[in-house]
Amino acid sequence: MVLSWSTALANYDYYADLAKFRDRDEYACGFTTPSFQAQVNGSNTRIFEDSFRTVIEEQNFPKYSIIGEVCFWKIFTKKDPHSLTKLMLNRFKSSKNFNNFCISLHNLSESPTLENFKDFRKICGQPHGFAVPITFLSFFTPDKYPMADSVIARWWCNNKERFGLRSSHEFWPYGMISGQDEDIENNWTVFNQWTNFCQKYASILTSKTQINWRARDVEMAVFHNCQKGLTSLSNLENTSKLDLPREGSLDKKSKINWFENLNNQNKNYSPKQYPYWSTGSGPKRNVFHKK
């Protein structure tokens, strides 16, 4: 039963060539960092996550292009991964915007409320985005947060009942995840349910395989299985006696407002961009402060 999950994770092979970004030569620090290869695949995805997390934790502004690299990685298979990446990079070449990104992402990670998510995606310049802002959250805290995109949305709709989650909501619209105002409350609720599922299965799989599974690893196994798996992922919950997280627990944390000490907060966010509906940790350090 566990083999279906272990096999899916071992064969996860999402690929993106960061060197394909057409404007990469405009950035003095380089569009790719020395700590990982430009060709990101299943073998070095964790190194890529670690590189992003280190830059954000240290608020290392000279390496702000890592934000664009993660964005380009996420939407690499889309028709135009360049335009949104360019918008991101133009936005975060400002040190103030970059620092606000670091603070808001930490805030969201510590207190995953809908209000904090809305704040974060505005700072990303994606006031109606979903999958790309969620990707930053998952890269920053993969132990706790999975990604969510069109592939995950389809798997969730088709499999949640089989995993005892019949009453759980579905992402809207079908096969996509809209970040529009009329859909965001529903889809944030579903993301919480999906996150709880991934955390629960990470606990089960860790206990059964003696390998440390993260919420992000569960999501990667689902992603691969949904796209290329020949057998269904097994329902393991009935064989576990662990005290696992309950649905709806994510929004019960108190909000930590990291913006209180920021003066002259920039609220002139970019105009609404196309939503990219279907495009989508290391130890904490006390480094989040105004620079």
PDB file of C-alpha atoms in Angstrom:
ATOM      1  CA  MET A   1       0.000   0.000   0.000  1.00  0.00           C
ATOM      2  CA  VAL A   2       2.795   2.413   0.899  1.00  0.00           C
ATOM      3  CA  LEU A   3       4.672   1.405  -2.256  1.00  0.00           C
ATOM      4  CA  SER A   4       2.303   3.398  -4.486  1.00  0.00           C
ATOM      5  CA  TRP A   5       3.231   6.590  -2.622  1.00  0.00           C
ATOM      6  CA  SER A   6       6.966   5.895  -2.424  1.00  0.00           C
ATOM      7  CA  THR A   7       7.097   5.026  -6.110  1.00  0.00           C
ATOM      8  CA  ALA A   8       5.212   8.169  -7.104  1.00  0.00           C
ATOM      9  CA  LEU A   9       7.550  10.414  -5.113  1.00  0.00           C
ATOM     10  CA  ALA A  10      10.683   8.640  -6.356  1.00  0.00           C
ATOM     11  CA  ASN A  11       9.560   9.174  -9.949  1.00  0.00           C
ATOM     12  CA  TYR A  12       8.529  12.820  -9.602  1.00  0.00           C
ATOM     13  CA  ASP A  13      10.282  14.512 -12.523  1.00  0.00           C
ATOM     14  CA  TYR A  14       8.826  17.960 -13.159  1.00  0.00           C
ATOM     15  CA  TYR A  15      11.382  19.753 -15.329  1.00  0.00           C
ATOM     16  CA  ALA A  16      12.073  23.418 -16.046  1.00  0.00           C
ATOM     17  CA  ASP A  17      15.061  25.003 -17.756  1.00  0.00           C
ATOM     18  CA  LEU A  18      15.607  28.396 -16.126  1.00  0.00           C
ATOM     19  CA  ALA A  19      18.141  29.305 -18.793  1.00  0.00           C
ATOM     20  CA  LYS A  20      15.244  29.573 -21.250  1.00  0.00           C
ATOM     21  CA  PHE A  21      14.053  32.837 -19.676  1.00  0.00           C
ATOM     22  CA  ARG A  22      14.479  35.287 -22.523  1.00  0.00           C
ATOM     23  CA  ASP A  23      15.487  38.292 -20.384  1.00  0.00           C
ATOM     24  CA  ARG A  24      17.914  36.487 -18.079  1.00  0.00           C
ATOM     25  CA  ASP A  25      20.943  38.515 -19.251  1.00  0.00           C
ATOM     26  CA  GLU A  26      19.468  41.733 -17.853  1.00  0.00           C
ATOM     27  CA  TYR A  27      20.268  40.737 -14.275  1.00  0.00           C
ATOM     28  CA  ALA A  28      23.753  41.432 -12.985  1.00  0.00           C
ATOM     29  CA  CYS A  29      23.544  38.706 -10.348  1.00  0.00           C
ATOM     30  CA  GLY A  30      22.447  36.192 -12.971  1.00  0.00           C
ATOM     31  CA  PHE A  31      19.052  34.602 -13.351  1.00  0.00           C
ATOM     32  CA  THR A  32      20.307  31.343 -11.879  1.00  0.00           C
ATOM     33  CA  THR A  33      22.286  31.145  -8.653  1.00  0.00           C
ATOM     34  CA  PRO A  34      25.492  29.156  -8.126  1.00  0.00           C
ATOM     35  CA  SER A  35      23.797  26.826  -5.658  1.00  0.00           C
ATOM     36  CA  PHE A  36      21.726  24.904  -8.170  1.00  0.00           C
ATOM     37  CA  GLN A  37      21.719  24.032 -11.849  1.00  0.00           C
ATOM     38  CA  ALA A  38      19.620  25.919 -14.392  1.00  0.00           C
ATOM     39  CA  GLN A  39      17.915  22.645 -15.292  1.00  0.00           C
ATOM     40  CA  VAL A  40      15.632  21.926 -12.341  1.00  0.00           C
ATOM     41  CA  ASN A  41      14.188  18.420 -12.138  1.00  0.00           C
ATOM     42  CA  GLY A  42      13.236  15.825  -9.581  1.00  0.00           C
ATOM     43  CA  SER A  43      16.849  15.294  -8.543  1.00  0.00           C
ATOM     44  CA  ASN A  44      17.557  18.883  -7.456  1.00  0.00           C
ATOM     45  CA  THR A  45      14.138  20.360  -6.664  1.00  0.00           C
ATOM     46  CA  ARG A  46      14.885  20.336  -2.938  1.00  0.00           C
ATOM     47  CA  ILE A  47      18.115  22.249  -3.522  1.00  0.00           C
ATOM     48  CA  PHE A  48      16.109  24.816  -5.455  1.00  0.00           C
ATOM     49  CA  GLU A  49      13.650  25.116  -2.557  1.00  0.00           C
ATOM     50  CA  ASP A  50      16.528  25.505  -0.096  1.00  0.00           C
ATOM     51  CA  SER A  51      18.101  28.250  -2.209  1.00  0.00           C
ATOM     52  CA  PHE A  52      14.877  30.238  -2.240  1.00  0.00           C
ATOM     53  CA  ARG A  53      14.321  29.771   1.492  1.00  0.00           C
ATOM     54  CA  THR A  54      17.833  30.921   2.370  1.00  0.00           C
ATOM     55  CA  VAL A  55      17.509  34.131   0.343  1.00  0.00           C
ATOM     56  CA  ILE A  56      14.160  34.964   1.942  1.00  0.00           C
ATOM     57  CA  GLU A  57      15.222  34.116   5.498  1.00  0.00           C
ATOM     58  CA  GLU A  58      18.337  36.255   5.183  1.00  0.00           C
ATOM     59  CA  GLN A  59      16.522  39.004   3.263  1.00  0.00           C
ATOM     60  CA  ASN A  60      19.409  38.838   0.809  1.00  0.00           C
ATOM     61  CA  PHE A  61      18.288  41.548  -1.601  1.00  0.00           C
ATOM     62  CA  PRO A  62      21.173  41.155  -4.119  1.00  0.00           C
ATOM     63  CA  LYS A  63      19.713  37.729  -4.921  1.00  0.00           C
ATOM     64  CA  TYR A  64      16.134  38.949  -5.392  1.00  0.00           C
ATOM     65  CA  SER A  65      16.040  37.245  -8.814  1.00  0.00           C
ATOM     66  CA  ILE A  66      15.345  33.946  -7.012  1.00  0.00           C
ATOM     67  CA  ILE A  67      11.703  35.115  -6.821  1.00  0.00           C
ATOM     68  CA  GLY A  68      11.584  35.328 -10.606  1.00  0.00           C
ATOM     69  CA  GLU A  69      13.305  31.969 -10.909  1.00  0.00           C
ATOM     70  CA  VAL A  70      10.657  30.257  -8.780  1.00  0.00           C
ATOM     71  CA  CYS A  71       7.902  31.973 -10.753  1.00  0.00           C
ATOM     72  CA  PHE A  72       9.445  30.912 -14.087  1.00  0.00           C
ATOM     73  CA  TRP A  73       9.883  27.353 -12.798  1.00  0.00           C
ATOM     74  CA  LYS A  74       6.245  27.181 -11.786  1.00  0.00           C
ATOM     75  CA  ILE A  75       4.804  28.369 -15.098  1.00  0.00           C
ATOM     76  CA  PHE A  76       7.518  26.927 -17.365  1.00  0.00           C
ATOM     77  CA  THR A  77       5.046  24.688 -19.210  1.00  0.00           C
ATOM     78  CA  LYS A  78       2.624  27.547 -19.918  1.00  0.00           C
ATOM     79  CA  LYS A  79       2.449  29.284 -23.290  1.00  0.00           C
ATOM     80  CA  ASP A  80       4.127  32.445 -21.982  1.00  0.00           C
ATOM     81  CA  PRO A  81       6.178  31.981 -18.800  1.00  0.00           C
ATOM     82  CA  HIS A  82       8.216  35.108 -19.581  1.00  0.00           C
ATOM     83  CA  SER A  83       5.744  37.975 -19.099  1.00  0.00           C
ATOM     84  CA  LEU A  84       4.716  37.260 -15.522  1.00  0.00           C
ATOM     85  CA  THR A  85       8.309  36.470 -14.557  1.00  0.00           C
ATOM     86  CA  LYS A  86       9.429  39.819 -15.965  1.00  0.00           C
ATOM     87  CA  LEU A  87       6.699  41.617 -13.982  1.00  0.00           C
ATOM     88  CA  MET A  88       7.848  39.887 -10.805  1.00  0.00           C
ATOM     89  CA  LEU A  89      11.477  40.818 -11.352  1.00  0.00           C
ATOM     90  CA  ASN A  90      10.666  44.441 -12.122  1.00  0.00           C
ATOM     91  CA  ARG A  91       8.652  44.592  -8.940  1.00  0.00           C
ATOM     92  CA  PHE A  92      11.286  43.144  -6.632  1.00  0.00           C
ATOM     93  CA  LYS A  93      14.273  45.036  -7.957  1.00  0.00           C
ATOM     94  CA  SER A  94      13.061  47.570  -5.385  1.00  0.00           C
ATOM     95  CA  SER A  95      14.580  46.693  -2.000  1.00  0.00           C
ATOM     96  CA  LYS A  96      11.464  47.947  -0.222  1.00  0.00           C
ATOM     97  CA  ASN A  97       9.202  45.641  -2.211  1.00  0.00           C
ATOM     98  CA  PHE A  98      11.623  42.753  -1.721  1.00  0.00           C
ATOM     99  CA  ASN A  99      11.733  43.240   2.057  1.00  0.00           C
ATOM    100  CA  ASN A 100       7.941  43.461   2.190  1.00  0.00           C
ATOM    101  CA  PHE A 101       7.771  40.187   0.242  1.00  0.00           C
ATOM    102  CA  CYS A 102      10.024  38.475   2.810  1.00  0.00           C
ATOM    103  CA  ILE A 103       8.032  39.810   5.761  1.00  0.00           C
ATOM    104  CA  SER A 104       4.630  39.022   4.275  1.00  0.00           C
ATOM    105  CA  LEU A 105       5.641  35.487   3.299  1.00  0.00           C
ATOM    106  CA  HIS A 106       6.878  34.798   6.816  1.00  0.00           C
ATOM    107  CA  ASN A 107       3.653  36.264   8.184  1.00  0.00           C
ATOM    108  CA  LEU A 108       1.571  33.992   5.940  1.00  0.00           C
ATOM    109  CA  SER A 109       3.622  30.943   6.865  1.00  0.00           C
ATOM    110  CA  GLU A 110       3.134  31.573  10.593  1.00  0.00           C
ATOM    111  CA  SER A 111      -0.533  32.535  10.312  1.00  0.00           C
ATOM    112  CA  PRO A 112      -2.181  31.100   7.174  1.00  0.00           C
ATOM    113  CA  THR A 113      -5.361  33.165   7.141  1.00  0.00           C
ATOM    114  CA  LEU A 114      -7.241  34.352   4.087  1.00  0.00           C
ATOM    115  CA  GLU A 115      -6.489  37.954   5.051  1.00  0.00           C
ATOM    116  CA  ASN A 116      -2.745  37.256   5.125  1.00  0.00           C
ATOM    117  CA  PHE A 117      -2.917  35.406   1.818  1.00  0.00           C
ATOM    118  CA  LYS A 118      -4.666  38.366   0.196  1.00  0.00           C
ATOM    119  CA  ASP A 119      -1.982  40.682   1.590  1.00  0.00           C
ATOM    120  CA  PHE A 120       0.786  38.467   0.270  1.00  0.00           C
ATOM    121  CA  ARG A 121      -0.551  38.101  -3.241  1.00  0.00           C
ATOM    122  CA  LYS A 122      -0.979  41.878  -3.511  1.00  0.00           C
ATOM    123  CA  ILE A 123       2.669  42.272  -2.571  1.00  0.00           C
ATOM    124  CA  CYS A 124       3.443  39.720  -5.290  1.00  0.00           C
ATOM    125  CA  GLY A 125       1.652  41.977  -7.767  1.00  0.00           C
ATOM    126  CA  GLN A 126      -0.957  39.219  -8.207  1.00  0.00           C
ATOM    127  CA  PRO A 127      -4.058  40.509  -6.399  1.00  0.00           C
ATOM    128  CA  HIS A 128      -6.148  37.817  -8.112  1.00  0.00           C
ATOM    129  CA  GLY A 129      -3.523  35.082  -8.328  1.00  0.00           C
ATOM    130  CA  PHE A 130      -3.509  31.750  -6.534  1.00  0.00           C
ATOM    131  CA  ALA A 131      -1.078  29.045  -7.679  1.00  0.00           C
ATOM    132  CA  VAL A 132       2.020  31.244  -8.029  1.00  0.00           C
ATOM    133  CA  PRO A 133       1.712  32.872  -4.559  1.00  0.00           C
ATOM    134  CA  ILE A 134       1.017  29.418  -3.084  1.00  0.00           C
ATOM    135  CA  THR A 135       4.201  28.145  -4.734  1.00  0.00           C
ATOM    136  CA  PHE A 136       6.258  30.705  -2.804  1.00  0.00           C
ATOM    137  CA  LEU A 137       4.579  29.571   0.433  1.00  0.00           C
ATOM    138  CA  SER A 138       5.317  25.906  -0.284  1.00  0.00           C
ATOM    139  CA  PHE A 139       8.954  26.605  -1.215  1.00  0.00           C
ATOM    140  CA  PHE A 140       9.380  28.583   1.998  1.00  0.00           C
ATOM    141  CA  THR A 141       7.761  26.042   4.351  1.00  0.00           C
ATOM    142  CA  PRO A 142       7.525  22.676   2.567  1.00  0.00           C
ATOM    143  CA  ASP A 143       7.079  20.765   5.824  1.00  0.00           C
ATOM    144  CA  LYS A 144       3.683  22.392   6.278  1.00  0.00           C
ATOM    145  CA  TYR A 145       2.391  23.567   2.910  1.00  0.00           C
ATOM    146  CA  PRO A 146       1.832  21.815  -0.427  1.00  0.00           C
ATOM    147  CA  MET A 147       1.381  23.535  -3.762  1.00  0.00           C
ATOM    148  CA  ALA A 148      -1.983  23.685  -5.487  1.00  0.00           C
ATOM    149  CA  ASP A 149      -2.603  24.024  -9.217  1.00  0.00           C
ATOM    150  CA  SER A 150      -4.812  22.624 -11.981  1.00  0.00           C
ATOM    151  CA  VAL A 151      -3.298  19.126 -11.685  1.00  0.00           C
ATOM    152  CA  ILE A 152      -3.951  19.015  -7.952  1.00  0.00           C
ATOM    153  CA  ALA A 153      -7.441  20.484  -8.412  1.00  0.00           C
ATOM    154  CA  ARG A 154      -8.424  17.641 -10.759  1.00  0.00           C
ATOM    155  CA  TRP A 155      -6.941  14.963  -8.495  1.00  0.00           C
ATOM    156  CA  TRP A 156      -8.705  16.394  -5.450  1.00  0.00           C
ATOM    157  CA  CYS A 157     -12.068  16.429  -7.202  1.00  0.00           C
ATOM    158  CA  ASN A 158     -11.694  12.861  -8.454  1.00  0.00           C
ATOM    159  CA  ASN A 159     -10.195  11.283  -5.321  1.00  0.00           C
ATOM    160  CA  LYS A 160     -11.297  13.125  -2.184  1.00  0.00           C
ATOM    161  CA  GLU A 161     -14.308  10.856  -1.656  1.00  0.00           C
ATOM    162  CA  ARG A 162     -12.095   7.750  -1.903  1.00  0.00           C
ATOM    163  CA  PHE A 163      -9.962   9.192   0.904  1.00  0.00           C
ATOM    164  CA  GLY A 164     -12.948   9.808   3.181  1.00  0.00           C
ATOM    165  CA  LEU A 165     -13.303  13.510   2.324  1.00  0.00           C
ATOM    166  CA  ARG A 166     -16.623  13.427   0.527  1.00  0.00           C
ATOM    167  CA  SER A 167     -17.941  16.467   2.405  1.00  0.00           C
ATOM    168  CA  SER A 168     -14.907  18.590   1.516  1.00  0.00           C
ATOM    169  CA  HIS A 169     -15.347  21.354  -1.016  1.00  0.00           C
ATOM    170  CA  GLU A 170     -13.930  21.387  -4.547  1.00  0.00           C
ATOM    171  CA  PHE A 171     -11.703  23.990  -6.127  1.00  0.00           C
ATOM    172  CA  TRP A 172     -13.563  26.362  -8.432  1.00  0.00           C
ATOM    173  CA  PRO A 173     -13.933  26.282 -11.381  1.00  0.00           C
ATOM    174  CA  TYR A 174     -13.557  22.584 -12.118  1.00  0.00           C
ATOM    175  CA  GLY A 175     -10.023  21.660 -13.065  1.00  0.00           C
ATOM    176  CA  MET A 176      -8.685  25.112 -12.183  1.00  0.00           C
ATOM    177  CA  ILE A 177      -8.172  27.277  -9.115  1.00  0.00           C
ATOM    178  CA  SER A 178      -9.541  30.781  -9.499  1.00  0.00           C
ATOM    179  CA  GLY A 179      -8.216  33.601  -7.368  1.00  0.00           C
ATOM    180  CA  GLN A 180     -11.003  35.963  -8.353  1.00  0.00           C
ATOM    181  CA  ASP A 181     -12.921  37.765  -5.611  1.00  0.00           C
ATOM    182  CA  GLU A 182     -16.035  35.615  -5.986  1.00  0.00           C
ATOM    183  CA  ASP A 183     -14.017  32.369  -5.698  1.00  0.00           C
ATOM    184  CA  ILE A 184     -11.195  33.093  -3.307  1.00  0.00           C
ATOM    185  CA  GLU A 185     -12.980  32.303  -0.028  1.00  0.00           C
ATOM    186  CA  ASN A 186     -14.077  28.877  -1.272  1.00  0.00           C
ATOM    187  CA  ASN A 187     -10.710  28.053  -2.773  1.00  0.00           C
ATOM    188  CA  TRP A 188      -8.791  29.134   0.315  1.00  0.00           C
ATOM    189  CA  THR A 189     -11.026  26.838   2.379  1.00  0.00           C
ATOM    190  CA  VAL A 190     -10.279  23.968   0.000  1.00  0.00           C
ATOM    191  CA  PHE A 191      -6.564  24.741   0.148  1.00  0.00           C
ATOM    192  CA  ASN A 192      -6.751  24.393   3.938  1.00  0.00           C
ATOM    193  CA  GLN A 193      -8.440  20.996   3.517  1.00  0.00           C
ATOM    194  CA  TRP A 194      -5.851  19.925   0.956  1.00  0.00           C
ATOM    195  CA  THR A 195      -3.053  21.107   3.269  1.00  0.00           C
ATOM    196  CA  ASN A 196      -4.453  19.141   6.195  1.00  0.00           C
ATOM    197  CA  PHE A 197      -4.654  16.049   3.988  1.00  0.00           C
ATOM    198  CA  CYS A 198      -1.008  16.445   2.948  1.00  0.00           C
ATOM    199  CA  GLN A 199       0.128  16.981   6.535  1.00  0.00           C
ATOM    200  CA  LYS A 200      -1.819  13.935   7.659  1.00  0.00           C
ATOM    201  CA  TYR A 201      -0.392  11.688   4.965  1.00  0.00           C
ATOM    202  CA  ALA A 202       3.098  13.027   5.600  1.00  0.00           C
ATOM    203  CA  SER A 203       2.728  11.804   9.202  1.00  0.00           C
ATOM    204  CA  ILE A 204       1.407   8.412   8.118  1.00  0.00           C
ATOM    205  CA  LEU A 205       4.070   7.891   5.461  1.00  0.00           C
ATOM    206  CA  THR A 206       6.875   8.990   7.786  1.00  0.00           C
ATOM    207  CA  SER A 207       5.785   6.420  10.358  1.00  0.00           C
ATOM    208  CA  LYS A 208       5.517   3.637   7.784  1.00  0.00           C
ATOM    209  CA  THR A 209       8.624   4.283   5.700  1.00  0.00           C
ATOM    210  CA  GLN A 210      11.055   5.661   8.311  1.00  0.00           C
ATOM    211  CA  ILE A 211      11.735   8.456   5.820  1.00  0.00           C
ATOM    212  CA  ASN A 212      10.807  12.034   6.627  1.00  0.00           C
ATOM    213  CA  TRP A 213       7.866  13.034   4.424  1.00  0.00           C
ATOM    214  CA  ARG A 214       6.815  16.675   4.138  1.00  0.00           C
ATOM    215  CA  ALA A 215       3.458  18.047   3.039  1.00  0.00           C
ATOM    216  CA  ARG A 216       5.234  19.119  -0.151  1.00  0.00           C
ATOM    217  CA  ASP A 217       6.423  15.528  -0.745  1.00  0.00           C
ATOM    218  CA  VAL A 218       2.860  14.234  -0.527  1.00  0.00           C
ATOM    219  CA  GLU A 219       1.817  16.842  -3.082  1.00  0.00           C
ATOM    220  CA  MET A 220       4.692  15.883  -5.409  1.00  0.00           C
ATOM    221  CA  ALA A 221       3.624  12.218  -5.221  1.00  0.00           C
ATOM    222  CA  VAL A 222       0.043  13.219  -6.061  1.00  0.00           C
ATOM    223  CA  PHE A 223       1.232  15.463  -8.907  1.00  0.00           C
ATOM    224  CA  HIS A 224       3.281  12.670 -10.497  1.00  0.00           C
ATOM    225  CA  ASN A 225       0.582  10.060  -9.968  1.00  0.00           C
ATOM    226  CA  CYS A 226      -2.093  12.278 -11.479  1.00  0.00           C
ATOM    227  CA  GLN A 227      -0.026  12.918 -14.589  1.00  0.00           C
ATOM    228  CA  LYS A 228       1.764   9.607 -15.125  1.00  0.00           C
ATOM    229  CA  GLY A 229       0.780   7.084 -12.477  1.00  0.00           C
ATOM    230  CA  LEU A 230      -0.444   3.695 -13.643  1.00  0.00           C
ATOM    231  CA  THR A 231      -1.928   2.702 -10.282  1.00  0.00           C
ATOM    232  CA  SER A 232      -4.003   4.691  -7.822  1.00  0.00           C
ATOM    233  CA  LEU A 233      -2.448   5.978  -4.632  1.00  0.00           C
ATOM    234  CA  SER A 234      -3.520   3.847  -1.684  1.00  0.00           C
ATOM    235  CA  ASN A 235      -5.739   5.025   1.151  1.00  0.00           C
ATOM    236  CA  LEU A 236      -3.536   4.546   4.226  1.00  0.00           C
ATOM    237  CA  GLU A 237      -5.611   6.289   6.866  1.00  0.00           C
ATOM    238  CA  ASN A 238      -7.500   3.219   8.066  1.00  0.00           C
ATOM    239  CA  THR A 239      -4.234   1.541   9.034  1.00  0.00           C
ATOM    240  CA  SER A 240      -2.906   4.450  11.109  1.00  0.00           C
ATOM    241  CA  LYS A 241      -3.556   5.185  14.766  1.00  0.00           C
ATOM    242  CA  LEU A 242      -1.732   8.503  14.756  1.00  0.00           C
ATOM    243  CA  ASP A 243      -3.242  11.641  16.212  1.00  0.00           C
ATOM    244  CA  LEU A 244      -3.480  13.578  12.952  1.00  0.00           C
ATOM    245  CA  PRO A 245      -4.446  17.195  12.191  1.00  0.00           C
ATOM    246  CA  ARG A 246      -8.138  17.917  11.821  1.00  0.00           C
ATOM    247  CA  GLU A 247      -9.720  19.759   8.929  1.00  0.00           C
ATOM    248  CA  GLY A 248     -10.092  23.480   9.389  1.00  0.00           C
ATOM    249  CA  SER A 249      -7.262  23.766  11.900  1.00  0.00           C
ATOM    250  CA  LEU A 250      -5.096  26.088   9.819  1.00  0.00           C
ATOM    251  CA  ASP A 251      -7.135  29.256  10.258  1.00  0.00           C
ATOM    252  CA  LYS A 252      -7.248  28.968  14.058  1.00  0.00           C
ATOM    253  CA  LYS A 253      -3.787  30.457  14.607  1.00  0.00           C
ATOM    254  CA  SER A 254      -3.597  34.008  15.820  1.00  0.00           C
ATOM    255  CA  LYS A 255      -2.403  36.551  13.308  1.00  0.00           C
ATOM    256  CA  ILE A 256       1.149  37.835  13.576  1.00  0.00           C
ATOM    257  CA  ASN A 257       1.314  41.300  12.059  1.00  0.00           C
ATOM    258  CA  TRP A 258       4.844  41.787  10.784  1.00  0.00           C
ATOM    259  CA  PHE A 259       3.861  45.074   9.176  1.00  0.00           C
ATOM    260  CA  GLU A 260       3.309  47.025  12.414  1.00  0.00           C
ATOM    261  CA  ASN A 261       6.916  48.166  12.551  1.00  0.00           C
ATOM    262  CA  LEU A 262       7.177  49.058   8.890  1.00  0.00           C
ATOM    263  CA  ASN A 263       6.966  52.776   8.202  1.00  0.00           C
ATOM    264  CA  ASN A 264       5.661  54.181   4.956  1.00  0.00           C
ATOM    265  CA  GLN A 265       4.300  50.840   3.792  1.00  0.00           C
ATOM    266  CA  ASN A 266       4.028  50.779   0.014  1.00  0.00           C
ATOM    267  CA  LYS A 267       0.428  50.024  -0.844  1.00  0.00           C
ATOM    268  CA  ASN A 268       0.627  51.086  -4.474  1.00  0.00           C
ATOM    269  CA  TYR A 269       0.344  47.580  -5.779  1.00  0.00           C
ATOM    270  CA  SER A 270       0.518  46.718  -9.419  1.00  0.00           C
ATOM    271  CA  PRO A 271      -2.726  46.804 -11.403  1.00  0.00           C
ATOM    272  CA  LYS A 272      -4.647  43.562 -11.739  1.00  0.00           C
ATOM    273  CA  GLN A 273      -2.757  41.046 -13.825  1.00  0.00           C
ATOM    274  CA  TYR A 274      -4.161  38.066 -15.649  1.00  0.00           C
ATOM    275  CA  PRO A 275      -4.885  35.594 -12.861  1.00  0.00           C
ATOM    276  CA  TYR A 276      -2.907  32.470 -13.858  1.00  0.00           C
ATOM    277  CA  TRP A 277      -5.643  30.388 -12.238  1.00  0.00           C
ATOM    278  CA  SER A 278      -4.147  27.027 -13.064  1.00  0.00           C
ATOM    279  CA  THR A 279      -0.474  27.803 -12.619  1.00  0.00           C
ATOM    280  CA  GLY A 280      -0.012  27.289 -10.037  1.00  0.00           C
ATOM    281  CA  SER A 281      12.257  24.230   5.881  1.00  0.00           C
ATOM    282  CA  GLY A 282      14.647  24.669   7.600  1.00  0.00           C
ATOM    283  CA  PRO A 283      15.053  26.297  11.023  1.00  0.00           C
ATOM    284  CA  LYS A 284      13.402  29.659  11.528  1.00  0.00           C
ATOM    285  CA  ARG A 285      15.666  32.635  12.056  1.00  0.00           C
ATOM    286  CA  ASN A 286      14.852  35.938  13.606  1.00  0.00           C
ATOM    287  CA  VAL A 287      15.889  37.938  10.574  1.00  0.00           C
ATOM    288  CA  PHE A 288      12.653  39.596   9.533  1.00  0.00           C
ATOM    289  CA  HIS A 289      13.140  43.259  10.106  1.00  0.00           C
ATOM    290  CA  LYS A 290      13.000  46.495   8.203  1.00  0.00           C
ATOM    291  CA  LYS A 291      16.121  47.283   6.220  1.00  0.00           C
TER     292      LYS A 291
END
